[in-house]
């Protein structure tokens, strides 16, 4: 699998929401972090990446140029499915109770093709079936993924909220820095996971449910 990733036959798919700039920025930051880690893994072996090993929707289908075409959505769909057919793994944020339907379809596609799925979440909301059984995402999701990184914490502020303009400027500047640190913290958790995914791929292949009868599942 390592060889297929390096020669471009397989791709790491960074699933991301596509309907606003903030989500695109989060997806891009995630993709750059995964690439940085992967590049270091290859460099440690004395090799150099020649074929780009990741796929980022929107950017890698030139969707900004396609949106004015009559068949834009069909072109985009076909391009994404083409990449999903050659998955090495799928990595994405999955936040908020109302899961993005496109990302969920891609997660299901990856699982059906026995591909490792790595999810990140910074959402403080969670699922509770009873007082003792708590999930940070849908229990079905937890059943099918290889790794789940959950870090909703933001570093504490050293200031108290104030009505003073000068103090609030400091608070606003510090809050932006705290949010950036929180993002860096969750992304840094990817380092050992991506290394293991690169070096020991088979250990991350999901265990499929084996059923001895036909069952219909509605999600």
Coordinates of N, CA and C in Angstrom, one line a residue:
X1 N 0.8 -1.2 0.0 CA 0.0 0.0 0.0 C 0.9 1.3 0.0
X2 N 2.0 1.2 0.7 CA 2.9 2.3 0.7 C 3.4 2.7 -0.7
X3 N 3.7 1.7 -1.5 CA 4.1 1.9 -2.9 C 3.0 2.6 -3.7
X4 N 1.8 2.1 -3.5 CA 0.7 2.6 -4.3 C 0.4 4.1 -3.9
X5 N 0.6 4.4 -2.6 CA 0.5 5.8 -2.2 C 1.5 6.7 -2.8
X6 N 2.8 6.2 -2.8 CA 3.9 7.0 -3.4 C 3.8 7.2 -4.9
X7 N 3.3 6.2 -5.6 CA 3.3 6.3 -7.1 C 2.0 6.9 -7.6
X8 N 1.1 7.4 -6.7 CA -0.1 8.1 -7.1 C -1.3 7.2 -7.4
X9 N -1.1 5.9 -7.2 CA -2.2 4.9 -7.5 C -3.3 5.1 -6.4
X10 N -2.9 5.4 -5.2 CA -3.9 5.6 -4.1 C -3.7 7.0 -3.6
X11 N -4.8 7.5 -3.0 CA -4.8 8.9 -2.5 C -5.4 8.9 -1.1
X12 N -4.8 9.8 -0.3 CA -5.5 10.2 1.0 C -6.5 11.2 0.7
X13 N -7.7 11.0 1.0 CA -8.9 11.8 0.7 C -9.2 12.7 1.9
X14 N -9.1 14.0 1.8 CA -9.4 14.9 2.9 C -10.8 15.4 2.6
X15 N -11.8 14.8 3.3 CA -13.2 15.2 3.1 C -13.4 16.5 3.9
X16 N -14.2 17.4 3.3 CA -14.4 18.7 3.9 C -15.7 19.3 3.4
X17 N -16.3 20.1 4.3 CA -17.4 20.9 3.9 C -17.0 22.0 2.8
X18 N -17.9 22.3 1.9 CA -17.5 23.1 0.8 C -18.4 24.4 0.6
X19 N -19.2 24.7 1.5 CA -20.2 25.7 1.2 C -19.9 27.1 1.8
X20 N -18.8 27.2 2.5 CA -18.3 28.5 3.0 C -16.8 28.6 3.1
X21 N -16.3 29.8 3.2 CA -14.8 29.9 3.2 C -14.2 29.4 4.5
X22 N -14.9 29.5 5.6 CA -14.4 29.0 6.9 C -14.1 27.5 6.8
X23 N -15.1 26.8 6.3 CA -15.0 25.3 6.2 C -13.8 24.9 5.2
X24 N -13.8 25.7 4.1 CA -12.7 25.4 3.2 C -11.3 25.7 3.8
X25 N -11.2 26.7 4.6 CA -9.9 27.0 5.3 C -9.6 25.9 6.3
X26 N -10.6 25.4 7.0 CA -10.3 24.3 8.0 C -9.8 23.1 7.2
X27 N -10.5 22.7 6.1 CA -10.1 21.6 5.3 C -8.7 21.7 4.7
X28 N -8.3 22.9 4.3 CA -7.0 23.2 3.8 C -5.9 23.1 4.8
X29 N -6.2 23.6 6.0 CA -5.2 23.5 7.1 C -5.0 22.0 7.5
X30 N -6.1 21.3 7.5 CA -6.0 19.8 7.8 C -5.1 19.1 6.8
X31 N -5.4 19.4 5.5 CA -4.7 18.8 4.4 C -3.2 19.1 4.5
X32 N -2.9 20.4 4.8 CA -1.5 20.8 4.8 C -0.7 20.1 6.0
X33 N -1.4 19.9 7.1 CA -0.8 19.2 8.2 C -0.6 17.7 7.9
X34 N -1.5 17.1 7.3 CA -1.3 15.7 6.9 C -0.2 15.5 5.9
X35 N -0.1 16.5 4.9 CA 1.0 16.4 4.0 C 2.3 16.6 4.6
X36 N 2.4 17.5 5.6 CA 3.7 17.8 6.3 C 4.1 16.5 7.0
X37 N 3.2 15.8 7.7 CA 3.6 14.6 8.4 C 4.0 13.5 7.5
X38 N 3.3 13.4 6.4 CA 3.6 12.3 5.4 C 4.9 12.6 4.7
X39 N 5.2 13.8 4.4 CA 6.4 14.2 3.8 C 7.6 13.9 4.7
X40 N 7.4 14.1 6.0 CA 8.5 13.8 6.9 C 8.7 12.2 7.0
X41 N 7.6 11.5 7.0 CA 7.7 10.0 7.0 C 8.5 9.5 5.8
X42 N 8.2 10.1 4.6 CA 9.0 9.7 3.4 C 10.4 10.1 3.5
X43 N 10.6 11.3 4.0 CA 12.0 11.8 4.1 C 12.8 11.0 5.1
X44 N 12.2 10.5 6.2 CA 12.9 9.7 7.1 C 13.4 8.4 6.5
X45 N 12.8 7.9 5.4 CA 13.2 6.7 4.7 C 14.3 7.1 3.6
X46 N 14.6 8.3 3.5 CA 15.5 8.8 2.5 C 14.9 8.9 1.1
X47 N 13.6 9.0 1.0 CA 12.9 9.1 -0.3 C 12.3 10.5 -0.4
X48 N 11.8 10.8 -1.6 CA 11.2 12.1 -2.0 C 9.9 11.8 -2.6
X49 N 8.9 12.6 -2.2 CA 7.6 12.5 -2.8 C 7.6 13.1 -4.2
X50 N 7.2 12.3 -5.2 CA 7.1 12.9 -6.6 C 5.6 13.0 -7.0
X51 N 4.8 12.1 -6.7 CA 3.3 12.2 -7.0 C 2.6 12.7 -5.7
X52 N 1.8 13.7 -5.9 CA 1.1 14.3 -4.7 C 0.1 13.3 -4.2
X53 N 0.2 12.9 -2.9 CA -0.5 11.8 -2.3 C -1.9 12.1 -1.7
X54 N -2.3 13.4 -1.8 CA -3.5 13.8 -1.1 C -4.5 14.4 -2.2
X55 N -5.8 14.3 -1.8 CA -6.8 14.9 -2.6 C -7.7 15.7 -1.8
X56 N -7.9 17.0 -2.1 CA -8.8 17.9 -1.4 C -9.9 18.4 -2.3
X57 N -11.1 18.0 -2.1 CA -12.3 18.4 -2.9 C -12.3 20.0 -3.0
X58 N -13.0 20.4 -4.0 CA -13.1 21.8 -4.4 C -11.8 22.3 -5.1
X59 N -10.7 22.3 -4.4 CA -9.4 22.8 -4.9 C -9.0 21.9 -6.1
X60 N -9.0 20.6 -5.9 CA -8.4 19.6 -6.8 C -9.4 19.2 -7.9
X61 N -10.6 19.9 -8.0 CA -11.4 19.7 -9.1 C -11.7 21.0 -9.8
X62 N -11.0 22.0 -9.4 CA -11.2 23.4 -10.0 C -12.6 23.8 -9.9
X63 N -13.2 23.5 -8.8 CA -14.7 23.8 -8.6 C -15.0 25.3 -8.7
X64 N -14.0 26.2 -8.3 CA -14.2 27.6 -8.4 C -14.4 28.0 -9.9
X65 N -13.9 27.3 -10.8 CA -14.0 27.6 -12.2 C -15.2 26.9 -12.8
X66 N -15.7 25.8 -12.2 CA -16.8 25.0 -12.7 C -18.2 25.5 -12.4
X67 N -18.3 26.4 -11.3 CA -19.6 26.7 -10.8 C -20.6 27.4 -11.8
X68 N -20.0 27.9 -12.8 CA -20.9 28.6 -13.8 C -21.3 27.7 -14.9
X69 N -20.8 26.4 -14.9 CA -21.2 25.5 -16.0 C -22.5 24.8 -15.6
X70 N -23.3 24.5 -16.7 CA -24.6 23.9 -16.5 C -24.5 22.5 -15.8
X71 N -23.5 21.8 -16.1 CA -23.3 20.4 -15.5 C -22.3 20.4 -14.4
X72 N -22.1 21.5 -13.7 CA -21.0 21.6 -12.8 C -21.0 20.5 -11.7
X73 N -22.2 20.3 -11.1 CA -22.4 19.4 -10.0 C -22.1 17.9 -10.5
X74 N -22.5 17.6 -11.7 CA -22.2 16.3 -12.2 C -20.7 16.1 -12.4
X75 N -20.0 17.1 -12.9 CA -18.6 17.0 -13.1 C -17.9 16.9 -11.8
X76 N -18.3 17.7 -10.8 CA -17.7 17.6 -9.4 C -17.9 16.2 -8.8
X77 N -19.2 15.7 -8.9 CA -19.5 14.4 -8.4 C -18.7 13.3 -9.0
X78 N -18.5 13.3 -10.3 CA -17.8 12.3 -11.0 C -16.3 12.4 -10.6
X79 N -15.8 13.6 -10.4 CA -14.4 13.7 -10.0 C -14.1 13.2 -8.6
X80 N -15.0 13.5 -7.7 CA -14.9 13.0 -6.3 C -15.0 11.5 -6.3
X81 N -16.0 10.9 -7.0 CA -16.2 9.5 -7.0 C -14.9 8.8 -7.6
X82 N -14.3 9.4 -8.6 CA -13.1 8.8 -9.2 C -12.0 8.7 -8.1
X83 N -11.9 9.7 -7.3 CA -10.9 9.7 -6.2 C -11.3 8.7 -5.1
X84 N -12.6 8.6 -4.8 CA -13.0 7.6 -3.8 C -12.8 6.2 -4.3
X85 N -12.7 6.0 -5.6 CA -12.5 4.6 -6.1 C -11.0 4.2 -5.9
X86 N -10.2 5.2 -5.6 CA -8.7 4.9 -5.4 C -8.2 5.4 -4.0
X87 N -9.0 5.1 -3.0 CA -8.7 5.6 -1.7 C -7.6 4.8 -1.0
X88 N -6.7 5.5 -0.4 CA -5.8 5.0 0.6 C -6.4 5.1 2.0
X89 N -6.9 6.2 2.3 CA -7.6 6.5 3.6 C -8.4 7.8 3.4
X90 N -9.2 8.0 4.4 CA -10.1 9.2 4.5 C -9.9 9.9 5.8
X91 N -9.6 11.2 5.8 CA -9.4 12.0 7.0 C -10.3 13.2 6.9
X92 N -11.0 13.5 8.0 CA -11.9 14.7 8.0 C -12.3 15.1 9.4
X93 N -12.7 16.4 9.5 CA -13.4 16.9 10.7 C -14.9 16.4 10.5
X94 N -15.5 16.0 11.7 CA -16.9 15.7 11.7 C -17.5 16.3 13.0
X95 N -18.0 17.5 12.8 CA -18.5 18.3 14.0 C -20.0 18.5 13.8
X96 N -20.6 18.9 14.9 CA -22.0 19.2 15.1 C -23.0 18.1 14.9
X97 N -24.1 18.1 15.6 CA -25.1 16.9 15.5 C -25.6 16.7 14.1
X98 N -25.8 17.8 13.4 CA -26.3 17.6 12.0 C -25.1 17.4 11.1
X99 N -24.7 16.1 10.9 CA -23.5 15.8 10.1 C -23.7 16.2 8.6
X100 N -22.6 16.7 8.0 CA -22.6 17.0 6.6 C -22.9 15.8 5.8
X101 N -24.0 15.9 4.9 CA -24.4 14.7 4.2 C -23.3 14.2 3.2
X102 N -22.6 15.2 2.6 CA -21.6 14.8 1.6 C -20.4 14.0 2.3
X103 N -20.0 14.5 3.5 CA -18.9 13.9 4.2 C -19.4 12.5 4.7
X104 N -20.6 12.4 5.2 CA -21.1 11.1 5.6 C -21.2 10.1 4.5
X105 N -21.6 10.5 3.3 CA -21.6 9.6 2.2 C -20.2 9.1 1.9
X106 N -19.2 10.0 2.0 CA -17.8 9.7 1.7 C -17.3 8.7 2.8
X107 N -17.7 8.9 4.0 CA -17.3 8.0 5.1 C -17.9 6.6 4.8
X108 N -19.2 6.6 4.5 CA -19.8 5.3 4.1 C -19.1 4.6 3.0
X109 N -18.7 5.4 2.0 CA -18.1 4.8 0.8 C -16.7 4.2 1.2
X110 N -16.0 5.0 2.0 CA -14.7 4.5 2.5 C -14.8 3.2 3.3
X111 N -15.8 3.1 4.2 CA -16.0 1.9 5.0 C -16.4 0.7 4.1
X112 N -17.3 1.0 3.2 CA -17.7 -0.1 2.3 C -16.6 -0.7 1.5
X113 N -15.5 0.1 1.3 CA -14.4 -0.3 0.5 C -13.2 -0.7 1.4
X114 N -13.5 -0.9 2.7 CA -12.5 -1.4 3.7 C -11.3 -0.4 3.8
X115 N -11.6 0.9 3.9 CA -10.5 1.9 3.9 C -10.5 2.5 5.3
X116 N -9.3 2.8 5.8 CA -9.2 3.4 7.1 C -9.8 4.8 7.1
X117 N -10.5 5.1 8.2 CA -11.1 6.4 8.4 C -10.6 7.1 9.6
X118 N -10.2 8.3 9.5 CA -9.7 9.1 10.7 C -10.5 10.3 10.8
X119 N -11.1 10.5 12.0 CA -12.0 11.6 12.2 C -11.4 12.5 13.3
X120 N -11.7 13.8 13.2 CA -11.3 14.8 14.2 C -12.6 15.6 14.6
X121 N -12.7 15.9 15.9 CA -13.9 16.7 16.3 C -13.4 17.7 17.4
X122 N -13.9 18.9 17.3 CA -13.6 19.9 18.3 C -15.0 20.4 18.9
X123 N -16.0 19.6 18.7 CA -17.4 20.0 19.0 C -17.7 19.6 20.5
X124 N -18.1 20.6 21.3 CA -18.4 20.3 22.7 C -19.7 19.5 22.9
X125 N -20.6 19.4 21.8 CA -21.8 18.7 21.9 C -21.5 17.2 21.8
X126 N -22.4 16.4 22.4 CA -22.2 14.9 22.4 C -23.5 14.2 22.4
X127 N -23.4 12.9 22.2 CA -24.6 12.0 22.3 C -24.5 11.3 23.6
X128 N -25.7 11.2 24.3 CA -25.7 10.4 25.6 C -26.9 9.5 25.5
X129 N -26.6 8.2 25.5 CA -27.7 7.2 25.5 C -28.2 7.0 26.9
X130 N -27.4 7.0 27.9 CA -27.8 7.0 29.3 C -26.7 7.7 30.0
X131 N -26.8 7.8 31.4 CA -25.8 8.5 32.2 C -24.4 8.0 32.0
X132 N -24.2 6.7 31.7 CA -22.9 6.1 31.7 C -22.4 5.9 30.2
X133 N -23.3 6.0 29.3 CA -22.9 5.7 27.9 C -22.9 7.0 27.1
X134 N -21.7 7.6 26.8 CA -21.6 8.9 26.1 C -20.7 8.7 24.9
X135 N -21.2 9.3 23.8 CA -20.4 9.3 22.5 C -20.2 10.7 22.1
X136 N -19.0 11.0 21.6 CA -18.7 12.4 21.1 C -19.2 12.5 19.7
X137 N -19.6 11.4 19.0 CA -20.2 11.5 17.7 C -21.2 10.3 17.7
X138 N -21.9 10.1 16.6 CA -22.9 9.1 16.4 C -22.2 7.7 16.7
X139 N -22.9 6.8 17.5 CA -22.3 5.5 17.8 C -21.9 4.7 16.6
X140 N -22.7 4.9 15.5 CA -22.4 4.1 14.2 C -21.1 4.6 13.7
X141 N -20.8 5.9 13.8 CA -19.5 6.4 13.3 C -18.4 5.8 14.1
X142 N -18.5 5.7 15.4 CA -17.5 5.2 16.3 C -17.2 3.7 15.9
X143 N -18.2 3.0 15.5 CA -18.1 1.6 15.1 C -17.2 1.4 13.9
X144 N -17.2 2.3 13.0 CA -16.6 2.0 11.6 C -15.3 2.7 11.4
X145 N -14.9 3.6 12.3 CA -13.6 4.4 12.1 C -12.4 3.7 12.7
X146 N -11.3 4.1 12.2 CA -10.0 3.6 12.7 C -9.5 4.4 13.9
X147 N -9.6 5.8 13.8 CA -9.1 6.7 14.8 C -10.1 7.8 15.0
X148 N -10.2 8.3 16.2 CA -11.1 9.4 16.5 C -10.3 10.4 17.4
X149 N -10.1 11.6 17.0 CA -9.4 12.6 17.8 C -10.5 13.6 18.3
X150 N -10.6 13.7 19.6 CA -11.6 14.6 20.1 C -11.0 15.6 21.1
X151 N -10.9 16.9 20.7 CA -10.3 17.9 21.5 C -11.1 19.2 21.4
X152 N -12.1 19.4 22.2 CA -12.9 20.7 22.1 C -12.3 21.8 23.0
X153 N -11.2 21.5 23.7 CA -10.7 22.5 24.7 C -10.0 23.7 24.0
X154 N -10.3 24.8 24.5 CA -9.5 26.1 24.1 C -8.7 26.5 25.3
X155 N -7.4 26.8 25.1 CA -6.6 27.3 26.3 C -7.3 28.4 27.0
X156 N -7.1 28.4 28.3 CA -7.8 29.4 29.2 C -7.2 30.8 28.9
X157 N -8.1 31.8 29.1 CA -7.6 33.2 29.0 C -7.0 33.7 30.3
X158 N -6.1 34.6 30.2 CA -5.6 35.3 31.4 C -6.3 36.6 31.8
X159 N -7.3 36.9 31.0 CA -8.0 38.2 31.2 C -9.4 37.9 31.7
X160 N -10.0 38.9 32.3 CA -11.4 38.9 32.6 C -12.1 39.9 31.6
X161 N -13.3 39.5 31.2 CA -14.0 40.4 30.2 C -14.3 41.8 30.9
X162 N -14.1 42.8 30.0 CA -14.2 44.2 30.5 C -14.9 45.0 29.5
X163 N -15.4 46.1 30.0 CA -16.0 47.1 29.0 C -15.0 48.1 28.6
X164 N -13.8 48.1 29.1 CA -12.8 49.0 28.8 C -12.2 48.7 27.4
X165 N -12.2 49.6 26.5 CA -11.8 49.4 25.1 C -10.4 48.8 25.0
X166 N -9.5 49.4 25.7 CA -8.1 48.9 25.6 C -8.0 47.5 26.0
X167 N -8.6 47.1 27.1 CA -8.6 45.7 27.6 C -9.2 44.8 26.6
X168 N -10.4 45.2 26.1 CA -11.1 44.3 25.1 C -10.3 44.1 23.8
X169 N -9.5 45.0 23.5 CA -8.6 44.8 22.3 C -7.6 43.7 22.6
X170 N -7.1 43.7 23.8 CA -6.1 42.6 24.2 C -6.8 41.3 24.3
X171 N -8.1 41.3 24.8 CA -8.8 40.0 24.9 C -9.2 39.5 23.6
X172 N -9.5 40.3 22.6 CA -9.8 39.9 21.3 C -8.6 39.3 20.6
X173 N -7.5 40.0 20.7 CA -6.2 39.5 20.1 C -5.8 38.1 20.8
X174 N -6.0 38.1 22.1 CA -5.6 36.8 22.8 C -6.5 35.7 22.4
X175 N -7.8 36.0 22.2 CA -8.8 34.9 21.8 C -8.4 34.3 20.5
X176 N -8.1 35.2 19.5 CA -7.6 34.7 18.2 C -6.4 33.7 18.4
X177 N -5.5 34.1 19.2 CA -4.3 33.3 19.5 C -4.7 32.0 20.2
X178 N -5.6 32.0 21.1 CA -6.1 30.8 21.8 C -6.8 29.8 20.8
X179 N -7.6 30.4 19.9 CA -8.3 29.5 18.9 C -7.2 28.8 18.0
X180 N -6.2 29.6 17.6 CA -5.2 29.0 16.8 C -4.4 27.9 17.5
X181 N -4.1 28.2 18.8 CA -3.5 27.1 19.6 C -4.3 25.9 19.7
X182 N -5.6 26.1 19.9 CA -6.5 24.9 20.0 C -6.5 24.1 18.7
X183 N -6.5 24.8 17.6 CA -6.4 24.1 16.3 C -5.1 23.4 16.1
X184 N -4.0 24.0 16.5 CA -2.7 23.4 16.4 C -2.6 22.1 17.3
X185 N -3.3 22.2 18.5 CA -3.3 21.1 19.4 C -3.9 19.9 18.9
X186 N -5.1 20.1 18.2 CA -5.8 18.9 17.7 C -5.1 18.3 16.5
X187 N -4.5 19.2 15.7 CA -3.8 18.7 14.5 C -2.5 18.0 14.8
X188 N -1.9 18.4 15.9 CA -0.7 17.7 16.3 C -0.9 16.3 16.8
X189 N -2.2 16.0 17.2 CA -2.5 14.6 17.6 C -2.5 13.7 16.3
X190 N -2.5 14.3 15.2 CA -2.4 13.5 13.9 C -1.1 12.8 13.7
X191 N 0.0 13.4 14.2 CA 1.4 13.0 13.9 C 1.6 11.5 14.1
X192 N 1.3 10.9 15.3 CA 1.6 9.4 15.4 C 0.6 8.6 14.6
X193 N -0.6 9.1 14.4 CA -1.6 8.4 13.6 C -1.2 8.3 12.1
X194 N -0.8 9.4 11.5 CA -0.4 9.4 10.1 C 0.8 8.5 9.9
X195 N 1.8 8.6 10.9 CA 3.0 7.8 10.8 C 2.6 6.3 10.8
X196 N 1.7 5.9 11.7 CA 1.3 4.5 11.8 C 0.5 4.1 10.5
X197 N -0.3 5.0 10.0 CA -1.0 4.7 8.8 C -0.1 4.5 7.6
X198 N 1.0 5.2 7.6 CA 2.0 5.1 6.5 C 2.8 3.8 6.7
X199 N 3.2 3.6 7.9 CA 4.2 2.5 8.1 C 3.5 1.1 8.4
X200 N 2.3 1.1 9.0 CA 1.6 -0.1 9.3 C 0.2 -0.1 8.9
X201 N -0.1 0.1 7.6 CA -1.4 0.4 7.1 C -2.4 -0.7 7.5
X202 N -2.0 -2.0 7.4 CA -3.0 -3.1 7.6 C -3.6 -3.0 9.0
X203 N -2.9 -2.4 10.0 CA -3.4 -2.4 11.3 C -4.6 -1.4 11.4
X204 N -4.8 -0.6 10.4 CA -5.9 0.4 10.5 C -7.1 0.0 9.6
X205 N -7.0 -1.1 8.9 CA -8.1 -1.5 8.0 C -9.3 -1.9 9.0
X206 N -10.4 -1.3 8.8 CA -11.5 -1.5 9.7 C -12.1 -3.0 9.7
X207 N -12.5 -3.4 10.8 CA -13.1 -4.8 10.9 C -14.6 -4.7 10.5
X208 N -14.9 -5.3 9.4 CA -16.3 -5.3 8.9 C -17.2 -6.1 9.8
X209 N -18.5 -5.6 9.9 CA -19.5 -6.4 10.6 C -19.8 -7.6 9.7
X210 N -19.9 -8.8 10.3 CA -20.2 -10.0 9.6 C -21.6 -10.4 10.0
X211 N -22.6 -10.4 9.1 CA -23.9 -10.8 9.3 C -24.3 -12.0 8.6
X212 N -25.0 -13.0 9.3 CA -25.4 -14.2 8.6 C -26.8 -14.1 8.1
X213 N -27.3 -12.9 8.0 CA -28.7 -12.8 7.5 C -28.7 -11.4 6.8
X214 N -29.7 -11.2 5.9 CA -29.9 -10.0 5.2 C -30.6 -9.0 6.0
X215 N -30.1 -7.8 6.1 CA -30.7 -6.8 7.0 C -30.7 -5.4 6.2
X216 N -31.7 -4.7 6.4 CA -31.8 -3.3 5.8 C -31.5 -2.3 7.0
X217 N -30.7 -1.4 6.7 CA -30.3 -0.4 7.7 C -30.7 1.0 7.2
X218 N -31.4 1.8 7.9 CA -31.8 3.1 7.6 C -31.1 4.1 8.5
X219 N -30.4 5.0 8.0 CA -29.7 6.0 8.9 C -30.2 7.4 8.6

